[in-house]
Coordinates of C-alpha atoms and ligand atoms in Angstrom, one line a residue:
M1 CA 90.6 15.8 114.7
T2 CA 92.4 13.3 111.9
T3 CA 90.0 11.8 108.8
T4 CA 90.8 8.5 107.3
I5 CA 90.5 8.5 103.6
T6 CA 90.2 5.8 101.3
I7 CA 91.6 5.7 97.6
T8 CA 91.2 2.9 95.3
G9 CA 93.2 3.2 92.3
A10 CA 95.5 5.6 94.0
G11 CA 98.3 4.5 91.9
G12 CA 96.2 5.7 88.6
Q13 CA 95.8 9.1 87.2
I14 CA 93.1 10.5 89.0
G15 CA 94.4 9.4 91.9
Y16 CA 97.9 10.9 91.7
A17 CA 95.8 14.1 91.1
L18 CA 93.6 13.7 93.9
L19 CA 96.4 12.4 96.5
F20 CA 98.6 16.1 96.8
R21 CA 95.4 18.4 96.6
I22 CA 93.8 16.7 99.7
A23 CA 97.1 16.3 101.5
A24 CA 97.3 20.3 100.9
G25 CA 93.8 20.9 102.7
D26 CA 91.9 21.4 99.6
L27 CA 89.1 18.9 100.5
L28 CA 88.7 19.4 104.3
G29 CA 90.3 22.6 104.8
P30 CA 93.9 24.1 106.5
D31 CA 92.6 22.5 109.8
E32 CA 91.6 19.0 109.4
K33 CA 94.7 16.1 109.5
V34 CA 94.4 13.4 107.1
R35 CA 95.1 9.7 107.2
F36 CA 95.4 7.9 103.5
R37 CA 94.7 4.5 102.8
L38 CA 95.8 3.5 99.3
L39 CA 94.3 0.8 98.2
E40 CA 95.2 -0.7 94.9
I41 CA 95.3 -4.3 92.7
P42 CA 98.9 -5.8 92.8
Q43 CA 100.1 -4.7 89.6
G44 CA 99.3 -1.4 90.8
L45 CA 100.6 -1.2 94.0
A46 CA 104.7 0.2 93.2
A47 CA 102.7 3.3 91.5
A48 CA 100.7 4.2 94.5
E49 CA 104.0 2.9 96.6
G50 CA 105.7 5.9 94.4
A51 CA 103.2 8.3 95.2
A52 CA 103.2 7.6 99.0
L53 CA 107.1 8.7 98.7
E54 CA 106.3 11.5 96.8
L55 CA 103.5 12.4 99.0
Q56 CA 106.6 12.3 102.0
D57 CA 109.0 14.6 99.9
G58 CA 105.9 17.1 100.0
A59 CA 105.7 17.5 104.0
F60 CA 102.3 18.3 104.3
G61 CA 101.8 19.5 107.8
L62 CA 98.1 17.9 107.5
L63 CA 98.9 14.1 106.5
Q64 CA 99.6 11.8 109.5
H65 CA 99.9 8.4 107.6
V66 CA 100.1 6.6 104.2
E67 CA 99.4 3.0 104.0
V68 CA 99.5 1.1 100.9
T69 CA 97.7 -2.0 100.1
D70 CA 95.9 -4.6 98.3
D71 CA 93.8 -6.0 100.7
P72 CA 90.8 -4.5 101.1
A73 CA 90.2 -5.0 104.5
V74 CA 93.3 -2.9 105.5
G75 CA 92.4 -0.4 102.7
F76 CA 89.0 0.3 104.1
D77 CA 90.0 0.0 108.0
G78 CA 88.6 2.7 109.8
A79 CA 87.2 5.1 106.8
D80 CA 85.6 8.2 107.2
L81 CA 85.6 8.7 103.2
A82 CA 86.3 6.4 100.8
L83 CA 87.1 7.4 96.9
L84 CA 86.8 4.7 94.6
V85 CA 88.3 5.9 91.5
G86 CA 89.8 2.3 90.5
A87 CA 87.9 0.5 88.2
R88 CA 87.9 -2.0 85.0
P89 CA 88.4 0.2 82.3
R90 CA 86.6 -1.0 78.5
G91 CA 89.2 -3.4 76.5
P92 CA 89.4 -3.5 73.3
G93 CA 86.1 -5.7 71.9
M94 CA 84.9 -5.7 75.2
E95 CA 80.8 -5.8 75.3
R96 CA 78.8 -3.7 78.1
A97 CA 78.0 -6.9 79.8
D98 CA 81.7 -7.8 80.3
L99 CA 82.1 -4.3 81.4
L100 CA 79.5 -4.7 84.1
A101 CA 80.3 -7.7 85.1
A102 CA 83.7 -7.2 85.5
N103 CA 83.4 -4.0 87.7
A104 CA 80.7 -5.7 89.6
G105 CA 83.4 -8.1 90.8
I106 CA 85.3 -5.4 91.9
F107 CA 82.6 -3.0 93.5
G108 CA 80.6 -5.7 94.9
P109 CA 83.3 -6.9 97.3
Q110 CA 84.5 -3.6 98.2
G111 CA 81.0 -2.7 99.2
A112 CA 81.3 -5.6 101.6
A113 CA 84.6 -5.0 102.8
I114 CA 83.6 -1.3 103.7
A115 CA 80.7 -2.6 105.4
A116 CA 82.7 -4.8 107.6
N117 CA 85.9 -2.3 107.9
A118 CA 85.1 1.2 107.5
A119 CA 84.1 3.8 110.2
S120 CA 80.1 3.8 110.9
G121 CA 79.7 7.0 109.2
V122 CA 81.8 6.1 106.0
R123 CA 81.0 8.6 102.8
V124 CA 81.5 6.5 99.9
T125 CA 82.0 8.7 96.4
V126 CA 82.2 6.5 93.1
V127 CA 84.6 7.8 90.1
G128 CA 85.3 4.4 88.3
N129 CA 83.0 4.2 85.4
P130 CA 80.0 3.0 85.2
A131 CA 79.9 5.2 88.1
N132 CA 76.4 5.0 89.0
T133 CA 76.1 1.1 88.9
N134 CA 79.2 0.8 90.2
A135 CA 77.8 2.7 93.3
L136 CA 74.7 0.5 93.1
I137 CA 76.7 -2.5 93.5
A138 CA 78.9 -1.4 96.3
A139 CA 75.6 -0.1 98.4
A140 CA 73.7 -3.4 97.7
S141 CA 76.7 -5.5 99.1
A142 CA 77.3 -3.1 102.1
E143 CA 75.0 -5.2 104.9
G144 CA 74.4 -2.7 107.4
L145 CA 75.1 0.5 106.0
P146 CA 72.4 2.9 104.4
A147 CA 72.3 3.3 100.6
E148 CA 72.4 7.0 101.4
R149 CA 76.3 6.4 101.9
F150 CA 76.9 5.5 98.7
T151 CA 77.1 8.3 95.6
A152 CA 78.2 8.8 91.9
L153 CA 80.2 11.3 90.8
T154 CA 78.3 13.8 88.2
R155 CA 80.3 17.1 89.6
L156 CA 82.5 17.2 86.3
D157 CA 79.5 17.3 84.4
E158 CA 77.9 19.9 86.2
N159 CA 81.3 22.2 86.6
R160 CA 81.3 21.4 82.9
A161 CA 77.9 22.5 82.0
R162 CA 78.4 25.9 84.3
A163 CA 81.7 26.6 82.4
Q164 CA 80.1 26.1 79.0
L165 CA 77.3 28.8 80.0
A166 CA 79.5 31.1 81.5
L167 CA 81.5 31.1 78.5
T168 CA 78.6 31.5 75.8
L169 CA 77.2 34.4 78.4
G170 CA 80.8 35.9 78.7
T171 CA 80.5 35.8 82.6
P172 CA 82.5 34.5 85.4
V173 CA 81.7 31.0 86.1
E174 CA 80.4 31.2 90.1
T175 CA 77.7 33.8 88.6
V176 CA 76.2 30.5 87.1
R177 CA 74.4 28.4 89.6
R178 CA 71.6 25.6 89.6
V179 CA 72.8 23.6 86.9
P180 CA 72.0 20.2 87.7
I181 CA 72.6 16.7 86.1
W182 CA 70.2 14.5 85.9
G183 CA 70.5 10.3 85.2
N184 CA 73.5 9.0 84.9
H185 CA 77.1 9.9 84.1
S186 CA 77.3 8.5 80.6
A187 CA 76.5 10.2 77.1
T188 CA 72.5 10.1 78.0
Q189 CA 73.0 12.2 81.0
F190 CA 71.2 15.4 80.9
P191 CA 72.1 19.0 81.9
D192 CA 69.6 20.8 83.1
I193 CA 69.4 24.8 82.7
S194 CA 65.7 25.6 83.2
H195 CA 66.2 26.3 86.4
A196 CA 69.5 28.0 86.2
T197 CA 70.4 31.5 86.9
V198 CA 72.9 34.1 86.4
G199 CA 73.6 36.7 88.2
G200 CA 70.4 35.6 90.0
E201 CA 68.6 36.1 86.9
P202 CA 66.9 33.3 84.8
V203 CA 69.7 32.1 82.2
A204 CA 67.2 31.3 79.4
A205 CA 66.1 35.2 78.9
A206 CA 70.1 36.2 78.7
L207 CA 71.1 33.2 77.0
E208 CA 68.4 33.8 73.9
Q209 CA 70.2 37.2 73.5
I210 CA 73.5 35.6 72.3
V211 CA 72.4 32.0 70.5
G212 CA 68.8 33.1 69.4
D213 CA 66.8 29.8 69.4
V214 CA 67.4 28.3 72.8
P215 CA 65.8 25.0 72.1
A216 CA 67.8 24.1 69.3
W217 CA 71.3 25.5 71.0
L218 CA 70.3 23.2 74.0
D219 CA 69.7 20.3 71.9
Q220 CA 72.5 20.5 68.9
T221 CA 75.4 22.2 71.0
F222 CA 75.2 22.4 74.7
I223 CA 74.0 19.3 75.9
P224 CA 76.0 17.3 73.4
R225 CA 79.2 19.3 73.9
V226 CA 78.6 18.5 78.1
A227 CA 77.9 15.2 77.5
K228 CA 81.2 14.7 75.0
R229 CA 83.3 16.7 76.8
G230 CA 85.5 13.8 77.6
A231 CA 85.9 12.4 74.5
E232 CA 87.1 16.1 73.1
I233 CA 89.7 16.2 76.1
I234 CA 90.9 13.1 74.9
E235 CA 91.0 14.3 71.4
V236 CA 93.0 17.1 72.3
R237 CA 95.1 16.7 75.2
G238 CA 96.0 12.6 74.0
S239 CA 94.6 11.2 77.0
S240 CA 91.7 11.8 79.4
S241 CA 90.3 14.2 81.4
V242 CA 92.1 13.7 85.2
A243 CA 92.9 16.8 86.6
S244 CA 89.4 18.2 86.3
A245 CA 88.0 14.9 87.2
A246 CA 89.7 14.9 90.7
N247 CA 89.1 18.8 91.4
A248 CA 85.1 17.1 90.8
A249 CA 85.4 14.6 93.1
I250 CA 87.0 17.4 95.9
D251 CA 84.1 19.7 95.2
H252 CA 81.7 16.8 95.7
V253 CA 83.2 15.1 98.9
R254 CA 83.8 19.0 100.4
D255 CA 80.3 19.6 99.5
W256 CA 78.9 16.7 101.2
V257 CA 81.1 17.4 104.8
H258 CA 80.9 20.9 104.8
G259 CA 77.3 21.6 103.2
T260 CA 76.2 23.6 100.3
E261 CA 75.3 27.2 99.8
D262 CA 72.7 26.5 96.6
W263 CA 72.3 23.4 94.6
T264 CA 74.7 20.8 93.0
S265 CA 74.6 17.3 91.4
A266 CA 75.2 13.9 92.6
G267 CA 74.3 11.0 91.9
V268 CA 72.4 9.2 95.0
V269 CA 70.1 6.7 95.6
S270 CA 66.2 7.4 94.5
H271 CA 63.2 7.0 96.6
G272 CA 60.8 7.4 93.9
E273 CA 61.7 11.1 93.5
Y274 CA 60.7 12.5 89.9
G275 CA 59.5 8.8 88.9
V276 CA 63.1 7.6 89.2
P277 CA 62.8 4.0 90.3
E278 CA 63.4 3.1 93.7
G279 CA 67.1 2.1 94.9
L280 CA 68.6 3.8 91.3
I281 CA 71.7 5.7 91.9
S282 CA 70.7 8.6 89.8
S283 CA 72.1 12.3 89.4
F284 CA 69.7 14.6 91.1
P285 CA 69.8 18.5 91.9
V286 CA 70.6 18.1 95.4
R287 CA 71.8 20.0 98.6
S288 CA 73.7 18.9 101.4
V289 CA 72.5 19.6 104.6
D290 CA 74.3 18.5 108.1
G291 CA 76.2 16.2 106.0
E292 CA 73.8 14.5 104.2
W293 CA 72.7 14.7 100.4
Q294 CA 68.7 15.9 100.0
I295 CA 67.2 15.9 96.7
V296 CA 65.7 19.2 95.4
E297 CA 62.2 18.4 95.2
G298 CA 59.3 19.9 93.7
L299 CA 60.7 21.3 90.6
E300 CA 58.6 21.2 87.3
L301 CA 59.9 19.8 84.5
S302 CA 59.2 20.4 81.0
D303 CA 58.4 17.9 78.4
F304 CA 61.9 18.3 76.8
A305 CA 63.2 17.6 80.5
R306 CA 61.1 14.7 81.0
G307 CA 61.9 12.8 77.8
R308 CA 65.7 13.4 78.5
I309 CA 65.6 12.4 82.4
D310 CA 63.6 9.3 81.4
A311 CA 66.1 8.2 78.6
S312 CA 68.6 8.0 81.1
V313 CA 67.0 6.8 83.6
A314 CA 66.0 4.1 81.3
E315 CA 69.4 3.3 80.7
L316 CA 70.2 2.9 84.5
V317 CA 67.2 0.5 84.5
E318 CA 68.7 -1.6 81.9
E319 CA 72.6 -1.5 83.4
R320 CA 70.5 -2.5 86.9
E321 CA 69.0 -5.6 85.0
A322 CA 72.4 -6.7 83.3
V323 CA 73.8 -7.0 86.7
R324 CA 70.9 -8.7 88.0
S325 CA 70.8 -11.1 84.9
L326 CA 74.5 -12.0 85.6
G327 CA 73.2 -12.8 89.2
M328 CA 75.4 -10.2 90.9
L329 CA 73.0 -7.9 92.5
Ligands
NDP401 P1 92.3 6.8 86.1 O1 92.8 7.4 87.2 O2 92.5 8.0 84.9 O3 90.4 6.4 86.1 C1 90.0 6.1 87.0 C2 88.8 5.9 86.6 O4 88.1 6.9 86.9 C3 88.4 5.0 85.7 O5 87.1 4.2 85.9 C4 87.5 6.4 84.4 O6 85.9 5.7 83.4 C5 87.0 7.1 85.8 N1 86.4 8.5 85.6 C6 85.7 9.0 86.2 N2 85.5 10.3 85.4 C7 86.6 10.2 84.6 C8 86.4 11.6 83.6 N3 85.7 12.8 83.9 N4 87.7 11.3 83.2 C9 88.8 10.6 83.0 N5 88.5 9.0 83.9 C10 87.1 9.4 84.7 O7 92.6 5.5 85.4 P2 94.0 4.7 85.7 O8 94.1 3.6 84.6 O9 95.1 6.0 85.7 O10 94.2 4.5 87.1 C11 93.3 3.3 87.6 C12 94.0 3.0 88.5 O11 92.6 1.8 89.4 C13 95.1 1.5 88.2 O12 96.2 2.3 89.2 C14 94.5 0.4 88.5 O13 95.7 -0.4 88.8 C15 93.5 0.7 89.3 N6 92.4 -0.4 90.1 C16 92.5 -0.6 91.2 C17 91.2 -1.5 91.3 C18 91.0 -2.0 92.9 O14 91.6 -1.0 94.0 N7 90.4 -2.6 93.2 C19 90.6 -2.2 90.4 C20 90.8 -2.0 88.9 C21 92.1 -0.7 88.7 P3 86.7 5.5 82.2 O15 87.2 4.3 82.4 O16 85.0 5.6 81.6 O17 87.8 6.8 81.6

């Protein structure tokens, strides 16, 4: 079998980090062949073509073909998996409405091109920000495809949250489970430890012994650290997080295709779960079963959690309203 994978913005930083890992089998395993379709805007084509040359030089046994194009109909032709990485970054002096409008102008036509050209079972993961609302716009423009096929990446936030908990507890990261992200992939996101476990035991008790006042630590240290980690990386590294974002995108798609053992986080369409307005693409605790994301239902939410989720979801509602008021939804 060969899986056709479309990557938009493939000439950019995250695209560059994704391509070689996928070609090496990190996404679909050592037996699944892959075919790349790299979609760029005209000014990004040369960088994508350069990456394609390097892919040749990697002599990857799994890689069947690489197509570089700026035509969405060609870029999404037969796509089984689409990673929408390219997005318009916020420029100096750019208002939020301008950013939303610029991205609606990218993700609307891409949604339509996916519906017209991709494989009928296509699965779409939006990485480019504002990821949740970009996914919403793409889904709304993809006539005939269920909104469940459009997701936004919040796995990097979850990976960051699990890593911070593991560091604080002095335990290997794989022992920390069930740390879902709720809401928007933005500063309002809510990394939730209330159901988290370490080595199968509740995290809260173990944390109390180390940090003392757990609610204060969550509010003043943990949540801001996770939500602002991107800015921290920029400050220390001098440029934005790239390899960790690509790694999280691979985690997300691999789990969507192959299934999960436990909960993870993904921005998926709401059907009203946990009071999140229907149709929004919000991050939830999810499982992947038989190739589909399922929201983990029935979790009890504290007043603190409810307040945090409501605030992040309110931001998603505002973003949807802003795009609607521009006539782009
Ligand atoms: P990156 O590859 O570094 O980032 C791409 C997108 O991923 C940005 O929207 C960025 O958001 C987002 N992102 C999501 N999570 C993270 C994270 N944790 N850390 C950093 N970024 C994150 O950008 P480049 O500028 O290197 O590359 C973008 C490419 O996209 C260019 O080659 C450009 O030509 C192309 N492009 C393609 C389009 C298309 O195919 N139609 C449209 C627009 C651009 P944020 O901006 O918030 O950091």
